[in-house]
């Protein structure tokens, strides 16, 4: 019988690491295939931890084994929380995404010694003027009549190129977190991988607005009027950038629209690559429809969304695309340059991006 190896770890460190990464005792117990009572005993120093269990914890928290023997605890910088229900505990996957984002931002800086270029001089403008001025800085025309996925990719690439702000995706697995941004020497935006492209598109510019206001944010991105002042500002910025009021009026006039039924709303949403709800809110804010009309639309929209969710089946995923989006185009580009220079190895790429060798090879050797 194979002899089990025990390791001596400070009990308080085990407890603090679990709490930092947002896991409950029950979740850790399940991962270690033991009981919650034993986890409590381990965290009190009443039971030893096996090497096998330690390796499972390191994998769960996505950290190195060395961290468990550190004299000091890692501290994630605080991201301002703008969720609707801030009392609700964050999903562990969000903590993991934050840790990954901070790591990738540091990695990008170490590879390039470059910092993000944020036009902070615009931060005192109102949301509408900020959106107009920001478009000029990006030097990009309004993208229309393209699939939402294509529009999203073009805007992501533009932001990464012009602002040196990586945009990555992560399966956040949280109903109350749509996206978040981190403000620092290298700013970074994280979108929810599980969202539809038109939702990611709005989330992207909502988070850009936070960065332009000199802060990061953890957001539910509720589109309703009753949002907080900051979130309302970011929503109006994103709406004006993606669906400019003047351009929307032209589209409505060109189509001679007077009544906005589902077909008309769907058509306009397709023009700009945004969700129907964003179009309805623009129509509400521009006084084309009443609040009662919007409320009725929202009720029906949510019913259709729930029905569509129930019908959703398993779809084969393009894993090359998934892992590319999780790393982000900017980070992959800079890692490829560093790899070609001989500054980093393929093993470094695999470790940094947490991907399999075949994808790492594709990204840096292709």
mmCIF file with all atom_site columns, N, CA, C and O in Angstrom, residues 116-162:
data_model
loop_
_atom_site.group_PDB
_atom_site.id
_atom_site.type_symbol
_atom_site.label_atom_id
_atom_site.label_alt_id
_atom_site.label_comp_id
_atom_site.label_asym_id
_atom_site.label_entity_id
_atom_site.label_seq_id
_atom_site.pdbx_PDB_ins_code
_atom_site.Cartn_x
_atom_site.Cartn_y
_atom_site.Cartn_z
_atom_site.occupancy
_atom_site.B_iso_or_equiv
_atom_site.pdbx_formal_charge
_atom_site.auth_seq_id
_atom_site.auth_comp_id
_atom_site.auth_asym_id
_atom_site.auth_atom_id
_atom_site.pdbx_PDB_model_num
ATOM 1   N N  . UNK A 1 116 ? -0.755  51.289 -20.606 1.00 0.00 ? 116 UNK A N  1
ATOM 2   C CA . UNK A 1 116 ? -1.956  51.641 -21.360 1.00 0.00 ? 116 UNK A CA 1
ATOM 3   C C  . UNK A 1 116 ? -2.010  53.148 -21.602 1.00 0.00 ? 116 UNK A C  1
ATOM 4   O O  . UNK A 1 116 ? -1.535  53.946 -20.785 1.00 0.00 ? 116 UNK A O  1
ATOM 5   N N  . UNK A 1 117 ? -2.581  53.517 -22.741 1.00 0.00 ? 117 UNK A N  1
ATOM 6   C CA . UNK A 1 117 ? -2.714  54.928 -23.107 1.00 0.00 ? 117 UNK A CA 1
ATOM 7   C C  . UNK A 1 117 ? -4.183  55.315 -23.015 1.00 0.00 ? 117 UNK A C  1
ATOM 8   O O  . UNK A 1 117 ? -4.954  55.120 -23.951 1.00 0.00 ? 117 UNK A O  1
ATOM 9   N N  . UNK A 1 118 ? -4.587  55.829 -21.872 1.00 0.00 ? 118 UNK A N  1
ATOM 10  C CA . UNK A 1 118 ? -5.981  56.217 -21.644 1.00 0.00 ? 118 UNK A CA 1
ATOM 11  C C  . UNK A 1 118 ? -6.103  57.738 -21.753 1.00 0.00 ? 118 UNK A C  1
ATOM 12  O O  . UNK A 1 118 ? -5.368  58.454 -21.072 1.00 0.00 ? 118 UNK A O  1
ATOM 13  N N  . UNK A 1 119 ? -7.007  58.242 -22.590 1.00 0.00 ? 119 UNK A N  1
ATOM 14  C CA . UNK A 1 119 ? -7.164  59.704 -22.722 1.00 0.00 ? 119 UNK A CA 1
ATOM 15  C C  . UNK A 1 119 ? -7.919  60.303 -21.537 1.00 0.00 ? 119 UNK A C  1
ATOM 16  O O  . UNK A 1 119 ? -9.088  60.675 -21.627 1.00 0.00 ? 119 UNK A O  1
ATOM 17  N N  . UNK A 1 120 ? -7.228  60.406 -20.402 1.00 0.00 ? 120 UNK A N  1
ATOM 18  C CA . UNK A 1 120 ? -7.871  60.864 -19.169 1.00 0.00 ? 120 UNK A CA 1
ATOM 19  C C  . UNK A 1 120 ? -8.372  62.306 -19.252 1.00 0.00 ? 120 UNK A C  1
ATOM 20  O O  . UNK A 1 120 ? -9.250  62.701 -18.487 1.00 0.00 ? 120 UNK A O  1
ATOM 21  N N  . UNK A 1 121 ? -7.828  63.074 -20.182 1.00 0.00 ? 121 UNK A N  1
ATOM 22  C CA . UNK A 1 121 ? -8.237  64.479 -20.261 1.00 0.00 ? 121 UNK A CA 1
ATOM 23  C C  . UNK A 1 121 ? -9.710  64.628 -20.654 1.00 0.00 ? 121 UNK A C  1
ATOM 24  O O  . UNK A 1 121 ? -10.280 65.705 -20.545 1.00 0.00 ? 121 UNK A O  1
ATOM 25  N N  . UNK A 1 122 ? -10.330 63.520 -21.083 1.00 0.00 ? 122 UNK A N  1
ATOM 26  C CA . UNK A 1 122 ? -11.738 63.571 -21.490 1.00 0.00 ? 122 UNK A CA 1
ATOM 27  C C  . UNK A 1 122 ? -12.710 63.263 -20.351 1.00 0.00 ? 122 UNK A C  1
ATOM 28  O O  . UNK A 1 122 ? -13.917 63.346 -20.532 1.00 0.00 ? 122 UNK A O  1
ATOM 29  N N  . UNK A 1 123 ? -12.182 62.891 -19.179 1.00 0.00 ? 123 UNK A N  1
ATOM 30  C CA . UNK A 1 123 ? -13.036 62.289 -18.159 1.00 0.00 ? 123 UNK A CA 1
ATOM 31  C C  . UNK A 1 123 ? -14.124 63.214 -17.601 1.00 0.00 ? 123 UNK A C  1
ATOM 32  O O  . UNK A 1 123 ? -15.092 62.749 -17.012 1.00 0.00 ? 123 UNK A O  1
ATOM 33  N N  . UNK A 1 124 ? -13.997 64.521 -17.815 1.00 0.00 ? 124 UNK A N  1
ATOM 34  C CA . UNK A 1 124 ? -15.009 65.436 -17.277 1.00 0.00 ? 124 UNK A CA 1
ATOM 35  C C  . UNK A 1 124 ? -16.169 65.686 -18.246 1.00 0.00 ? 124 UNK A C  1
ATOM 36  O O  . UNK A 1 124 ? -17.132 66.363 -17.897 1.00 0.00 ? 124 UNK A O  1
ATOM 37  N N  . UNK A 1 125 ? -16.077 65.137 -19.457 1.00 0.00 ? 125 UNK A N  1
ATOM 38  C CA . UNK A 1 125 ? -17.163 65.304 -20.431 1.00 0.00 ? 125 UNK A CA 1
ATOM 39  C C  . UNK A 1 125 ? -18.377 64.491 -20.015 1.00 0.00 ? 125 UNK A C  1
ATOM 40  O O  . UNK A 1 125 ? -18.259 63.489 -19.292 1.00 0.00 ? 125 UNK A O  1
ATOM 41  N N  . UNK A 1 126 ? -19.564 64.878 -20.485 1.00 0.00 ? 126 UNK A N  1
ATOM 42  C CA . UNK A 1 126 ? -20.733 64.045 -20.226 1.00 0.00 ? 126 UNK A CA 1
ATOM 43  C C  . UNK A 1 126 ? -20.664 62.810 -21.123 1.00 0.00 ? 126 UNK A C  1
ATOM 44  O O  . UNK A 1 126 ? -19.811 62.718 -22.027 1.00 0.00 ? 126 UNK A O  1
ATOM 45  N N  . UNK A 1 127 ? -21.517 61.842 -20.869 1.00 0.00 ? 127 UNK A N  1
ATOM 46  C CA . UNK A 1 127 ? -21.431 60.544 -21.545 1.00 0.00 ? 127 UNK A CA 1
ATOM 47  C C  . UNK A 1 127 ? -21.504 60.664 -23.066 1.00 0.00 ? 127 UNK A C  1
ATOM 48  O O  . UNK A 1 127 ? -20.767 59.983 -23.792 1.00 0.00 ? 127 UNK A O  1
ATOM 49  N N  . UNK A 1 128 ? -22.389 61.525 -23.572 1.00 0.00 ? 128 UNK A N  1
ATOM 50  C CA . UNK A 1 128 ? -22.584 61.652 -25.012 1.00 0.00 ? 128 UNK A CA 1
ATOM 51  C C  . UNK A 1 128 ? -21.361 62.280 -25.673 1.00 0.00 ? 128 UNK A C  1
ATOM 52  O O  . UNK A 1 128 ? -20.847 61.787 -26.692 1.00 0.00 ? 128 UNK A O  1
ATOM 53  N N  . UNK A 1 129 ? -20.870 63.385 -25.096 1.00 0.00 ? 129 UNK A N  1
ATOM 54  C CA . UNK A 1 129 ? -19.693 64.047 -25.656 1.00 0.00 ? 129 UNK A CA 1
ATOM 55  C C  . UNK A 1 129 ? -18.451 63.166 -25.535 1.00 0.00 ? 129 UNK A C  1
ATOM 56  O O  . UNK A 1 129 ? -17.586 63.163 -26.416 1.00 0.00 ? 129 UNK A O  1
ATOM 57  N N  . UNK A 1 130 ? -18.376 62.410 -24.448 1.00 0.00 ? 130 UNK A N  1
ATOM 58  C CA . UNK A 1 130 ? -17.240 61.503 -24.255 1.00 0.00 ? 130 UNK A CA 1
ATOM 59  C C  . UNK A 1 130 ? -17.221 60.442 -25.347 1.00 0.00 ? 130 UNK A C  1
ATOM 60  O O  . UNK A 1 130 ? -16.164 60.125 -25.908 1.00 0.00 ? 130 UNK A O  1
ATOM 61  N N  . UNK A 1 131 ? -18.388 59.893 -25.665 1.00 0.00 ? 131 UNK A N  1
ATOM 62  C CA . UNK A 1 131 ? -18.473 58.869 -26.712 1.00 0.00 ? 131 UNK A CA 1
ATOM 63  C C  . UNK A 1 131 ? -18.029 59.433 -28.062 1.00 0.00 ? 131 UNK A C  1
ATOM 64  O O  . UNK A 1 131 ? -17.287 58.787 -28.811 1.00 0.00 ? 131 UNK A O  1
ATOM 65  N N  . UNK A 1 132 ? -18.474 60.646 -28.369 1.00 0.00 ? 132 UNK A N  1
ATOM 66  C CA . UNK A 1 132 ? -18.106 61.281 -29.647 1.00 0.00 ? 132 UNK A CA 1
ATOM 67  C C  . UNK A 1 132 ? -16.609 61.576 -29.708 1.00 0.00 ? 132 UNK A C  1
ATOM 68  O O  . UNK A 1 132 ? -15.958 61.329 -30.731 1.00 0.00 ? 132 UNK A O  1
ATOM 69  N N  . UNK A 1 133 ? -16.061 62.095 -28.616 1.00 0.00 ? 133 UNK A N  1
ATOM 70  C CA . UNK A 1 133 ? -14.629 62.420 -28.584 1.00 0.00 ? 133 UNK A CA 1
ATOM 71  C C  . UNK A 1 133 ? -13.769 61.159 -28.627 1.00 0.00 ? 133 UNK A C  1
ATOM 72  O O  . UNK A 1 133 ? -12.713 61.134 -29.271 1.00 0.00 ? 133 UNK A O  1
ATOM 73  N N  . UNK A 1 134 ? -14.238 60.138 -27.949 1.00 0.00 ? 134 UNK A N  1
ATOM 74  C CA . UNK A 1 134 ? -13.475 58.893 -27.900 1.00 0.00 ? 134 UNK A CA 1
ATOM 75  C C  . UNK A 1 134 ? -13.407 58.242 -29.283 1.00 0.00 ? 134 UNK A C  1
ATOM 76  O O  . UNK A 1 134 ? -12.379 57.674 -29.649 1.00 0.00 ? 134 UNK A O  1
ATOM 77  N N  . UNK A 1 135 ? -14.482 58.343 -30.051 1.00 0.00 ? 135 UNK A N  1
ATOM 78  C CA . UNK A 1 135 ? -14.461 57.778 -31.403 1.00 0.00 ? 135 UNK A CA 1
ATOM 79  C C  . UNK A 1 135 ? -13.380 58.466 -32.247 1.00 0.00 ? 135 UNK A C  1
ATOM 80  O O  . UNK A 1 135 ? -12.685 57.821 -33.029 1.00 0.00 ? 135 UNK A O  1
ATOM 81  N N  . UNK A 1 136 ? -13.246 59.761 -32.079 1.00 0.00 ? 136 UNK A N  1
ATOM 82  C CA . UNK A 1 136 ? -12.222 60.501 -32.825 1.00 0.00 ? 136 UNK A CA 1
ATOM 83  C C  . UNK A 1 136 ? -10.825 60.040 -32.429 1.00 0.00 ? 136 UNK A C  1
ATOM 84  O O  . UNK A 1 136 ? -9.929  59.922 -33.266 1.00 0.00 ? 136 UNK A O  1
ATOM 85  N N  . UNK A 1 137 ? -10.631 59.791 -31.132 1.00 0.00 ? 137 UNK A N  1
ATOM 86  C CA . UNK A 1 137 ? -9.323  59.332 -30.653 1.00 0.00 ? 137 UNK A CA 1
ATOM 87  C C  . UNK A 1 137 ? -8.999  57.947 -31.206 1.00 0.00 ? 137 UNK A C  1
ATOM 88  O O  . UNK A 1 137 ? -7.872  57.671 -31.617 1.00 0.00 ? 137 UNK A O  1
ATOM 89  N N  . UNK A 1 138 ? -10.006 57.073 -31.230 1.00 0.00 ? 138 UNK A N  1
ATOM 90  C CA . UNK A 1 138 ? -9.789  55.737 -31.798 1.00 0.00 ? 138 UNK A CA 1
ATOM 91  C C  . UNK A 1 138 ? -9.595  55.805 -33.310 1.00 0.00 ? 138 UNK A C  1
ATOM 92  O O  . UNK A 1 138 ? -9.047  54.885 -33.915 1.00 0.00 ? 138 UNK A O  1
ATOM 93  N N  . UNK A 1 139 ? -10.101 56.891 -33.904 1.00 0.00 ? 139 UNK A N  1
ATOM 94  C CA . UNK A 1 139 ? -9.999  57.082 -35.357 1.00 0.00 ? 139 UNK A CA 1
ATOM 95  C C  . UNK A 1 139 ? -10.632 55.900 -36.105 1.00 0.00 ? 139 UNK A C  1
ATOM 96  O O  . UNK A 1 139 ? -10.026 55.305 -36.986 1.00 0.00 ? 139 UNK A O  1
ATOM 97  N N  . UNK A 1 140 ? -11.871 55.600 -35.733 1.00 0.00 ? 140 UNK A N  1
ATOM 98  C CA . UNK A 1 140 ? -12.579 54.500 -36.368 1.00 0.00 ? 140 UNK A CA 1
ATOM 99  C C  . UNK A 1 140 ? -14.009 54.929 -36.683 1.00 0.00 ? 140 UNK A C  1
ATOM 100 O O  . UNK A 1 140 ? -14.667 55.590 -35.883 1.00 0.00 ? 140 UNK A O  1
ATOM 101 N N  . UNK A 1 141 ? -14.457 54.564 -37.856 1.00 0.00 ? 141 UNK A N  1
ATOM 102 C CA . UNK A 1 141 ? -15.819 54.881 -38.266 1.00 0.00 ? 141 UNK A CA 1
ATOM 103 C C  . UNK A 1 141 ? -16.806 53.977 -37.537 1.00 0.00 ? 141 UNK A C  1
ATOM 104 O O  . UNK A 1 141 ? -16.438 52.902 -37.050 1.00 0.00 ? 141 UNK A O  1
ATOM 105 N N  . UNK A 1 142 ? -18.050 54.398 -37.463 1.00 0.00 ? 142 UNK A N  1
ATOM 106 C CA . UNK A 1 142 ? -19.104 53.569 -36.892 1.00 0.00 ? 142 UNK A CA 1
ATOM 107 C C  . UNK A 1 142 ? -19.236 52.300 -37.734 1.00 0.00 ? 142 UNK A C  1
ATOM 108 O O  . UNK A 1 142 ? -19.375 52.371 -38.957 1.00 0.00 ? 142 UNK A O  1
ATOM 109 N N  . UNK A 1 143 ? -19.167 51.148 -37.099 1.00 0.00 ? 143 UNK A N  1
ATOM 110 C CA . UNK A 1 143 ? -19.263 49.875 -37.818 1.00 0.00 ? 143 UNK A CA 1
ATOM 111 C C  . UNK A 1 143 ? -20.719 49.421 -37.816 1.00 0.00 ? 143 UNK A C  1
ATOM 112 O O  . UNK A 1 143 ? -21.326 49.251 -36.752 1.00 0.00 ? 143 UNK A O  1
ATOM 113 N N  . UNK A 1 144 ? -21.266 49.218 -39.018 1.00 0.00 ? 144 UNK A N  1
ATOM 114 C CA . UNK A 1 144 ? -22.685 48.866 -39.149 1.00 0.00 ? 144 UNK A CA 1
ATOM 115 C C  . UNK A 1 144 ? -22.862 47.747 -40.168 1.00 0.00 ? 144 UNK A C  1
ATOM 116 O O  . UNK A 1 144 ? -21.998 47.489 -40.988 1.00 0.00 ? 144 UNK A O  1
ATOM 117 N N  . UNK A 1 145 ? -24.043 47.133 -40.089 1.00 0.00 ? 145 UNK A N  1
ATOM 118 C CA . UNK A 1 145 ? -24.464 46.130 -41.069 1.00 0.00 ? 145 UNK A CA 1
ATOM 119 C C  . UNK A 1 145 ? -23.470 44.977 -41.211 1.00 0.00 ? 145 UNK A C  1
ATOM 120 O O  . UNK A 1 145 ? -23.211 44.475 -42.306 1.00 0.00 ? 145 UNK A O  1
ATOM 121 N N  . UNK A 1 146 ? -22.907 44.597 -40.077 1.00 0.00 ? 146 UNK A N  1
ATOM 122 C CA . UNK A 1 146 ? -22.009 43.445 -40.002 1.00 0.00 ? 146 UNK A CA 1
ATOM 123 C C  . UNK A 1 146 ? -22.503 42.542 -38.877 1.00 0.00 ? 146 UNK A C  1
ATOM 124 O O  . UNK A 1 146 ? -23.188 43.001 -37.959 1.00 0.00 ? 146 UNK A O  1
ATOM 125 N N  . UNK A 1 147 ? -22.164 41.241 -38.907 1.00 0.00 ? 147 UNK A N  1
ATOM 126 C CA . UNK A 1 147 ? -22.526 40.374 -37.780 1.00 0.00 ? 147 UNK A CA 1
ATOM 127 C C  . UNK A 1 147 ? -21.928 40.909 -36.473 1.00 0.00 ? 147 UNK A C  1
ATOM 128 O O  . UNK A 1 147 ? -20.819 41.454 -36.475 1.00 0.00 ? 147 UNK A O  1
ATOM 129 N N  . UNK A 1 148 ? -22.667 40.769 -35.373 1.00 0.00 ? 148 UNK A N  1
ATOM 130 C CA . UNK A 1 148 ? -22.203 41.288 -34.083 1.00 0.00 ? 148 UNK A CA 1
ATOM 131 C C  . UNK A 1 148 ? -20.820 40.759 -33.710 1.00 0.00 ? 148 UNK A C  1
ATOM 132 O O  . UNK A 1 148 ? -19.986 41.485 -33.165 1.00 0.00 ? 148 UNK A O  1
ATOM 133 N N  . UNK A 1 149 ? -20.571 39.513 -34.038 1.00 0.00 ? 149 UNK A N  1
ATOM 134 C CA . UNK A 1 149 ? -19.275 38.899 -33.714 1.00 0.00 ? 149 UNK A CA 1
ATOM 135 C C  . UNK A 1 149 ? -18.133 39.617 -34.434 1.00 0.00 ? 149 UNK A C  1
ATOM 136 O O  . UNK A 1 149 ? -17.064 39.842 -33.870 1.00 0.00 ? 149 UNK A O  1
ATOM 137 N N  . UNK A 1 150 ? -18.377 39.992 -35.695 1.00 0.00 ? 150 UNK A N  1
ATOM 138 C CA . UNK A 1 150 ? -17.354 40.694 -36.478 1.00 0.00 ? 150 UNK A CA 1
ATOM 139 C C  . UNK A 1 150 ? -17.144 42.115 -35.955 1.00 0.00 ? 150 UNK A C  1
ATOM 140 O O  . UNK A 1 150 ? -16.010 42.592 -35.862 1.00 0.00 ? 150 UNK A O  1
ATOM 141 N N  . UNK A 1 151 ? -18.243 42.783 -35.600 1.00 0.00 ? 151 UNK A N  1
ATOM 142 C CA . UNK A 1 151 ? -18.137 44.137 -35.049 1.00 0.00 ? 151 UNK A CA 1
ATOM 143 C C  . UNK A 1 151 ? -17.357 44.106 -33.739 1.00 0.00 ? 151 UNK A C  1
ATOM 144 O O  . UNK A 1 151 ? -16.473 44.946 -33.494 1.00 0.00 ? 151 UNK A O  1
ATOM 145 N N  . UNK A 1 152 ? -17.677 43.130 -32.891 1.00 0.00 ? 152 UNK A N  1
ATOM 146 C CA . UNK A 1 152 ? -16.985 42.979 -31.607 1.00 0.00 ? 152 UNK A CA 1
ATOM 147 C C  . UNK A 1 152 ? -15.490 42.811 -31.817 1.00 0.00 ? 152 UNK A C  1
ATOM 148 O O  . UNK A 1 152 ? -14.680 43.471 -31.148 1.00 0.00 ? 152 UNK A O  1
ATOM 149 N N  . UNK A 1 153 ? -15.106 41.942 -32.735 1.00 0.00 ? 153 UNK A N  1
ATOM 150 C CA . UNK A 1 153 ? -13.690 41.673 -32.964 1.00 0.00 ? 153 UNK A CA 1
ATOM 151 C C  . UNK A 1 153 ? -12.954 42.911 -33.467 1.00 0.00 ? 153 UNK A C  1
ATOM 152 O O  . UNK A 1 153 ? -11.823 43.195 -33.057 1.00 0.00 ? 153 UNK A O  1
ATOM 153 N N  . UNK A 1 154 ? -13.611 43.679 -34.339 1.00 0.00 ? 154 UNK A N  1
ATOM 154 C CA . UNK A 1 154 ? -12.970 44.892 -34.875 1.00 0.00 ? 154 UNK A CA 1
ATOM 155 C C  . UNK A 1 154 ? -12.759 45.933 -33.785 1.00 0.00 ? 154 UNK A C  1
ATOM 156 O O  . UNK A 1 154 ? -11.699 46.571 -33.710 1.00 0.00 ? 154 UNK A O  1
ATOM 157 N N  . UNK A 1 155 ? -13.760 46.116 -32.937 1.00 0.00 ? 155 UNK A N  1
ATOM 158 C CA . UNK A 1 155 ? -13.623 47.097 -31.868 1.00 0.00 ? 155 UNK A CA 1
ATOM 159 C C  . UNK A 1 155 ? -12.600 46.638 -30.820 1.00 0.00 ? 155 UNK A C  1
ATOM 160 O O  . UNK A 1 155 ? -11.847 47.451 -30.287 1.00 0.00 ? 155 UNK A O  1
ATOM 161 N N  . UNK A 1 156 ? -12.596 45.348 -30.514 1.00 0.00 ? 156 UNK A N  1
ATOM 162 C CA . UNK A 1 156 ? -11.607 44.824 -29.570 1.00 0.00 ? 156 UNK A CA 1
ATOM 163 C C  . UNK A 1 156 ? -10.186 45.094 -30.080 1.00 0.00 ? 156 UNK A C  1
ATOM 164 O O  . UNK A 1 156 ? -9.321  45.575 -29.342 1.00 0.00 ? 156 UNK A O  1
ATOM 165 N N  . UNK A 1 157 ? -9.970  44.790 -31.344 1.00 0.00 ? 157 UNK A N  1
ATOM 166 C CA . UNK A 1 157 ? -8.641  44.987 -31.938 1.00 0.00 ? 157 UNK A CA 1
ATOM 167 C C  . UNK A 1 157 ? -8.245  46.460 -31.923 1.00 0.00 ? 157 UNK A C  1
ATOM 168 O O  . UNK A 1 157 ? -7.085  46.797 -31.648 1.00 0.00 ? 157 UNK A O  1
ATOM 169 N N  . UNK A 1 158 ? -9.214  47.333 -32.182 1.00 0.00 ? 158 UNK A N  1
ATOM 170 C CA . UNK A 1 158 ? -8.937  48.772 -32.199 1.00 0.00 ? 158 UNK A CA 1
ATOM 171 C C  . UNK A 1 158 ? -8.552  49.275 -30.811 1.00 0.00 ? 158 UNK A C  1
ATOM 172 O O  . UNK A 1 158 ? -7.584  50.028 -30.653 1.00 0.00 ? 158 UNK A O  1
ATOM 173 N N  . UNK A 1 159 ? -9.274  48.848 -29.797 1.00 0.00 ? 159 UNK A N  1
ATOM 174 C CA . UNK A 1 159 ? -8.990  49.260 -28.414 1.00 0.00 ? 159 UNK A CA 1
ATOM 175 C C  . UNK A 1 159 ? -7.621  48.743 -27.971 1.00 0.00 ? 159 UNK A C  1
ATOM 176 O O  . UNK A 1 159 ? -6.836  49.459 -27.347 1.00 0.00 ? 159 UNK A O  1
ATOM 177 N N  . UNK A 1 160 ? -7.318  47.489 -28.319 1.00 0.00 ? 160 UNK A N  1
ATOM 178 C CA . UNK A 1 160 ? -6.027  46.915 -27.944 1.00 0.00 ? 160 UNK A CA 1
ATOM 179 C C  . UNK A 1 160 ? -4.883  47.659 -28.636 1.00 0.00 ? 160 UNK A C  1
ATOM 180 O O  . UNK A 1 160 ? -3.849  47.937 -28.025 1.00 0.00 ? 160 UNK A O  1
ATOM 181 N N  . UNK A 1 161 ? -5.083  47.998 -29.910 1.00 0.00 ? 161 UNK A N  1
ATOM 182 C CA . UNK A 1 161 ? -4.031  48.663 -30.675 1.00 0.00 ? 161 UNK A CA 1
ATOM 183 C C  . UNK A 1 161 ? -3.831  50.116 -30.254 1.00 0.00 ? 161 UNK A C  1
ATOM 184 O O  . UNK A 1 161 ? -2.707  50.564 -30.033 1.00 0.00 ? 161 UNK A O  1
ATOM 185 N N  . UNK A 1 162 ? -4.943  50.863 -30.127 1.00 0.00 ? 162 UNK A N  1
ATOM 186 C CA . UNK A 1 162 ? -4.839  52.299 -29.862 1.00 0.00 ? 162 UNK A CA 1
ATOM 187 C C  . UNK A 1 162 ? -4.612  52.627 -28.384 1.00 0.00 ? 162 UNK A C  1
ATOM 188 O O  . UNK A 1 162 ? -3.997  53.633 -28.051 1.00 0.00 ? 162 UNK A O  1
#
